[in-house]
């Protein structure tokens, strides 16, 4: 029997899977995944489905992580939150705010689960997950054991971590521990937060402001299917940046510690004339060039075709290579978009 995945992915793609299991306890998550791995059966670990593109029916078991629980401990300087992988990220941000535990407010309204947060080191409004990461617990599939990494072992980078690289498909994240400083410092150096006075601003004001800006800027997946930003902001050499800057005075670049420059993928797509461009039912959002949307019954193949077209056009125009942010799923495993 096939089970529809349409409500389990924020692009609303009408793909299905041959088997589906929702797990609500850590022990069940561990046993289910150990079993499937032992039997060498294709499995896909799914959180909120806000960072996946299904290009085909999945010929295997989708394990939906719905484990719940938040435990708070503290020492003199910090709060520690041990959170089950299936908790909703935004609910966690609200939970903290209500408990007067501050720091996560810039990351409000990012869809998805806590277990997926370390994978691409979620980030928004000048803050990334790794700032608060204390420990990530995971099931190592080949040994069937629960292990954990501290922050440094996770090799966090921009939308990147060891879980997307060396440990891809080899582990299932079961629990995440965050550490939040009791001496809260607002982070308000990013665009729409810059008007706040650091001496006066509250975490709630930052939270409200981030929610308001996000709701105004990003299409609601319930209305228009999407996975947020479809491409990472490319990081280019200083030579490449200077060359582009000489051609496009309005180009904004953020210098990285290694001297390279991060430039806005949305600006590249927009300037290449692709805002509002469609292939079939897959479209570039009319206001946010970085967001690809399901205009109604789009297939994952159409979304990928559109993404490939964008990558080619941006390359032809600027000689810059765009890299997709979401994970592209084929019939039995993750695939490359190219
Ligand atoms: C409207 C919108 C706005 C967004 N804004 C942002 C943003 O501001 N910043 C940002 O960083 N991202 C953003 N995203 C992307 C997305 O929210 C994040 O990537 C999020 O962390 C994905 O969580 P998820 O639970 O939905 O993961 P899923 O989409 O379910 O899974 C993503 C990948 O992680 C794997 N995975 C999931 N859970 C586990 C686990 N427990 N163990 C092992 N592997 C697992 C899956 O197999 C898959 O490969 C946005 C998405 C949308 C739709």
PDB file of C-alpha atoms in Angstrom, residues 69-210:
ATOM      1  CA  UNK A  69      10.294  16.243  25.338  1.00  0.00           C
ATOM      2  CA  UNK A  70      12.251  19.256  26.592  1.00  0.00           C
ATOM      3  CA  UNK A  71      14.343  19.059  29.752  1.00  0.00           C
ATOM      4  CA  UNK A  72      15.813  22.181  31.309  1.00  0.00           C
ATOM      5  CA  UNK A  73      18.753  22.199  33.720  1.00  0.00           C
ATOM      6  CA  UNK A  74      21.039  25.040  34.755  1.00  0.00           C
ATOM      7  CA  UNK A  75      24.297  26.009  36.402  1.00  0.00           C
ATOM      8  CA  UNK A  76      25.456  29.434  37.546  1.00  0.00           C
ATOM      9  CA  UNK A  77      25.951  30.833  34.059  1.00  0.00           C
ATOM     10  CA  UNK A  78      23.853  28.786  31.653  1.00  0.00           C
ATOM     11  CA  UNK A  79      20.563  27.039  30.939  1.00  0.00           C
ATOM     12  CA  UNK A  80      20.851  23.656  29.239  1.00  0.00           C
ATOM     13  CA  UNK A  81      17.940  22.389  27.163  1.00  0.00           C
ATOM     14  CA  UNK A  82      17.912  18.744  26.159  1.00  0.00           C
ATOM     15  CA  UNK A  83      15.355  18.454  23.406  1.00  0.00           C
ATOM     16  CA  UNK A  84      13.994  15.389  21.603  1.00  0.00           C
ATOM     17  CA  UNK A  85      14.564  15.397  17.842  1.00  0.00           C
ATOM     18  CA  UNK A  86      10.883  15.537  16.910  1.00  0.00           C
ATOM     19  CA  UNK A  87      10.082  18.753  18.792  1.00  0.00           C
ATOM     20  CA  UNK A  88       9.054  21.593  16.522  1.00  0.00           C
ATOM     21  CA  UNK A  89      11.812  24.209  16.293  1.00  0.00           C
ATOM     22  CA  UNK A  90       9.571  27.270  16.529  1.00  0.00           C
ATOM     23  CA  UNK A  91       7.687  25.777  19.510  1.00  0.00           C
ATOM     24  CA  UNK A  92      11.048  25.429  21.241  1.00  0.00           C
ATOM     25  CA  UNK A  93      11.839  29.094  20.557  1.00  0.00           C
ATOM     26  CA  UNK A  94       8.466  30.079  22.073  1.00  0.00           C
ATOM     27  CA  UNK A  95       8.942  27.689  25.013  1.00  0.00           C
ATOM     28  CA  UNK A  96      12.254  29.392  25.841  1.00  0.00           C
ATOM     29  CA  UNK A  97      10.810  32.868  25.556  1.00  0.00           C
ATOM     30  CA  UNK A  98       7.951  31.935  27.901  1.00  0.00           C
ATOM     31  CA  UNK A  99      10.457  30.569  30.418  1.00  0.00           C
ATOM     32  CA  UNK A 100      12.576  33.746  30.120  1.00  0.00           C
ATOM     33  CA  UNK A 101      15.427  31.791  28.576  1.00  0.00           C
ATOM     34  CA  UNK A 102      16.702  34.059  25.848  1.00  0.00           C
ATOM     35  CA  UNK A 103      18.905  33.753  22.760  1.00  0.00           C
ATOM     36  CA  UNK A 104      16.858  31.801  20.216  1.00  0.00           C
ATOM     37  CA  UNK A 105      14.512  34.655  19.284  1.00  0.00           C
ATOM     38  CA  UNK A 106      16.343  35.516  16.017  1.00  0.00           C
ATOM     39  CA  UNK A 107      15.615  31.953  14.854  1.00  0.00           C
ATOM     40  CA  UNK A 108      11.839  32.229  15.297  1.00  0.00           C
ATOM     41  CA  UNK A 109       9.501  30.775  12.670  1.00  0.00           C
ATOM     42  CA  UNK A 110      12.066  28.531  10.992  1.00  0.00           C
ATOM     43  CA  UNK A 111       9.953  25.495  10.079  1.00  0.00           C
ATOM     44  CA  UNK A 112      10.968  21.937  10.890  1.00  0.00           C
ATOM     45  CA  UNK A 113      12.194  19.861  13.780  1.00  0.00           C
ATOM     46  CA  UNK A 114      14.917  20.297  16.378  1.00  0.00           C
ATOM     47  CA  UNK A 115      16.621  17.102  15.133  1.00  0.00           C
ATOM     48  CA  UNK A 116      17.101  18.602  11.674  1.00  0.00           C
ATOM     49  CA  UNK A 117      18.443  21.931  12.986  1.00  0.00           C
ATOM     50  CA  UNK A 118      22.093  20.829  13.365  1.00  0.00           C
ATOM     51  CA  UNK A 119      22.155  19.150   9.942  1.00  0.00           C
ATOM     52  CA  UNK A 120      22.287  22.335   7.935  1.00  0.00           C
ATOM     53  CA  UNK A 121      23.096  24.529  10.942  1.00  0.00           C
ATOM     54  CA  UNK A 122      19.931  26.586  10.528  1.00  0.00           C
ATOM     55  CA  UNK A 123      20.382  30.302  10.583  1.00  0.00           C
ATOM     56  CA  UNK A 124      18.549  33.589  10.214  1.00  0.00           C
ATOM     57  CA  UNK A 125      18.841  37.259  11.175  1.00  0.00           C
ATOM     58  CA  UNK A 126      22.515  37.115  12.082  1.00  0.00           C
ATOM     59  CA  UNK A 127      22.366  33.959  14.237  1.00  0.00           C
ATOM     60  CA  UNK A 128      23.136  30.320  13.511  1.00  0.00           C
ATOM     61  CA  UNK A 129      22.195  27.196  15.452  1.00  0.00           C
ATOM     62  CA  UNK A 130      25.839  26.421  16.315  1.00  0.00           C
ATOM     63  CA  UNK A 131      26.030  29.467  18.591  1.00  0.00           C
ATOM     64  CA  UNK A 132      23.868  27.559  21.112  1.00  0.00           C
ATOM     65  CA  UNK A 133      24.782  23.964  20.347  1.00  0.00           C
ATOM     66  CA  UNK A 134      26.193  22.097  23.337  1.00  0.00           C
ATOM     67  CA  UNK A 135      25.770  18.496  22.235  1.00  0.00           C
ATOM     68  CA  UNK A 136      24.103  16.426  19.503  1.00  0.00           C
ATOM     69  CA  UNK A 137      23.101  12.839  20.289  1.00  0.00           C
ATOM     70  CA  UNK A 138      22.717  10.398  17.411  1.00  0.00           C
ATOM     71  CA  UNK A 139      22.141   6.758  16.593  1.00  0.00           C
ATOM     72  CA  UNK A 140      25.105   5.399  14.653  1.00  0.00           C
ATOM     73  CA  UNK A 141      23.414   3.020  12.236  1.00  0.00           C
ATOM     74  CA  UNK A 142      26.299   0.603  11.557  1.00  0.00           C
ATOM     75  CA  UNK A 143      26.996  -0.086  15.252  1.00  0.00           C
ATOM     76  CA  UNK A 144      23.459   0.498  16.543  1.00  0.00           C
ATOM     77  CA  UNK A 145      24.829   2.619  19.390  1.00  0.00           C
ATOM     78  CA  UNK A 146      23.846   6.035  20.712  1.00  0.00           C
ATOM     79  CA  UNK A 147      26.774   8.448  20.590  1.00  0.00           C
ATOM     80  CA  UNK A 148      27.133  12.168  20.970  1.00  0.00           C
ATOM     81  CA  UNK A 149      29.241  14.975  19.578  1.00  0.00           C
ATOM     82  CA  UNK A 150      30.035  18.265  21.216  1.00  0.00           C
ATOM     83  CA  UNK A 151      29.800  21.436  19.165  1.00  0.00           C
ATOM     84  CA  UNK A 152      33.359  21.301  17.739  1.00  0.00           C
ATOM     85  CA  UNK A 153      32.937  17.715  16.582  1.00  0.00           C
ATOM     86  CA  UNK A 154      29.886  18.737  14.527  1.00  0.00           C
ATOM     87  CA  UNK A 155      32.093  20.793  12.110  1.00  0.00           C
ATOM     88  CA  UNK A 156      29.436  23.442  11.669  1.00  0.00           C
ATOM     89  CA  UNK A 157      29.687  25.789   8.708  1.00  0.00           C
ATOM     90  CA  UNK A 158      27.360  27.978   6.703  1.00  0.00           C
ATOM     91  CA  UNK A 159      24.286  25.716   6.155  1.00  0.00           C
ATOM     92  CA  UNK A 160      26.598  22.801   6.741  1.00  0.00           C
ATOM     93  CA  UNK A 161      27.775  20.261   9.316  1.00  0.00           C
ATOM     94  CA  UNK A 162      29.356  16.834   9.586  1.00  0.00           C
ATOM     95  CA  UNK A 163      25.795  15.399   9.390  1.00  0.00           C
ATOM     96  CA  UNK A 164      25.517  16.622   5.786  1.00  0.00           C
ATOM     97  CA  UNK A 165      29.038  15.484   4.934  1.00  0.00           C
ATOM     98  CA  UNK A 166      30.968  12.525   6.419  1.00  0.00           C
ATOM     99  CA  UNK A 167      28.005  11.271   8.465  1.00  0.00           C
ATOM    100  CA  UNK A 168      25.361  11.718   5.757  1.00  0.00           C
ATOM    101  CA  UNK A 169      22.917   8.775   5.882  1.00  0.00           C
ATOM    102  CA  UNK A 170      24.986   7.091   8.588  1.00  0.00           C
ATOM    103  CA  UNK A 171      23.316   8.548  11.660  1.00  0.00           C
ATOM    104  CA  UNK A 172      19.901   9.528  13.000  1.00  0.00           C
ATOM    105  CA  UNK A 173      19.843  12.525  15.309  1.00  0.00           C
ATOM    106  CA  UNK A 174      17.869  11.629  18.428  1.00  0.00           C
ATOM    107  CA  UNK A 175      18.384  14.551  20.829  1.00  0.00           C
ATOM    108  CA  UNK A 176      19.962  17.991  20.842  1.00  0.00           C
ATOM    109  CA  UNK A 177      21.287  19.894  23.870  1.00  0.00           C
ATOM    110  CA  UNK A 178      21.430  23.669  23.672  1.00  0.00           C
ATOM    111  CA  UNK A 179      23.290  25.937  26.058  1.00  0.00           C
ATOM    112  CA  UNK A 180      21.927  29.449  26.576  1.00  0.00           C
ATOM    113  CA  UNK A 181      23.762  32.115  28.498  1.00  0.00           C
ATOM    114  CA  UNK A 182      21.880  33.617  31.446  1.00  0.00           C
ATOM    115  CA  UNK A 183      23.532  36.944  30.609  1.00  0.00           C
ATOM    116  CA  UNK A 184      21.508  37.596  27.473  1.00  0.00           C
ATOM    117  CA  UNK A 185      23.008  39.780  24.745  1.00  0.00           C
ATOM    118  CA  UNK A 186      20.686  40.897  21.942  1.00  0.00           C
ATOM    119  CA  UNK A 187      21.922  40.309  18.391  1.00  0.00           C
ATOM    120  CA  UNK A 188      20.502  43.133  16.360  1.00  0.00           C
ATOM    121  CA  UNK A 189      23.135  43.886  13.717  1.00  0.00           C
ATOM    122  CA  UNK A 190      21.032  42.408  10.919  1.00  0.00           C
ATOM    123  CA  UNK A 191      18.932  44.726   8.652  1.00  0.00           C
ATOM    124  CA  UNK A 192      15.413  44.902  10.106  1.00  0.00           C
ATOM    125  CA  UNK A 193      16.645  44.612  13.716  1.00  0.00           C
ATOM    126  CA  UNK A 194      19.184  47.423  13.485  1.00  0.00           C
ATOM    127  CA  UNK A 195      16.778  50.125  14.637  1.00  0.00           C
ATOM    128  CA  UNK A 196      16.539  48.605  18.143  1.00  0.00           C
ATOM    129  CA  UNK A 197      18.457  50.195  21.004  1.00  0.00           C
ATOM    130  CA  UNK A 198      20.680  47.426  22.457  1.00  0.00           C
ATOM    131  CA  UNK A 199      20.281  48.872  25.959  1.00  0.00           C
ATOM    132  CA  UNK A 200      16.475  48.796  25.798  1.00  0.00           C
ATOM    133  CA  UNK A 201      15.434  45.989  23.478  1.00  0.00           C
ATOM    134  CA  UNK A 202      13.810  42.830  24.884  1.00  0.00           C
ATOM    135  CA  UNK A 203      13.980  39.294  23.507  1.00  0.00           C
ATOM    136  CA  UNK A 204      10.214  39.415  22.975  1.00  0.00           C
ATOM    137  CA  UNK A 205      10.566  42.516  20.788  1.00  0.00           C
ATOM    138  CA  UNK A 206      13.186  40.757  18.657  1.00  0.00           C
ATOM    139  CA  UNK A 207      10.979  37.649  18.444  1.00  0.00           C
ATOM    140  CA  UNK A 208       7.947  39.709  17.375  1.00  0.00           C
ATOM    141  CA  UNK A 209       9.973  41.671  14.853  1.00  0.00           C
ATOM    142  CA  UNK A 210      11.523  38.543  13.297  1.00  0.00           C
TER     143      UNK A 210
END
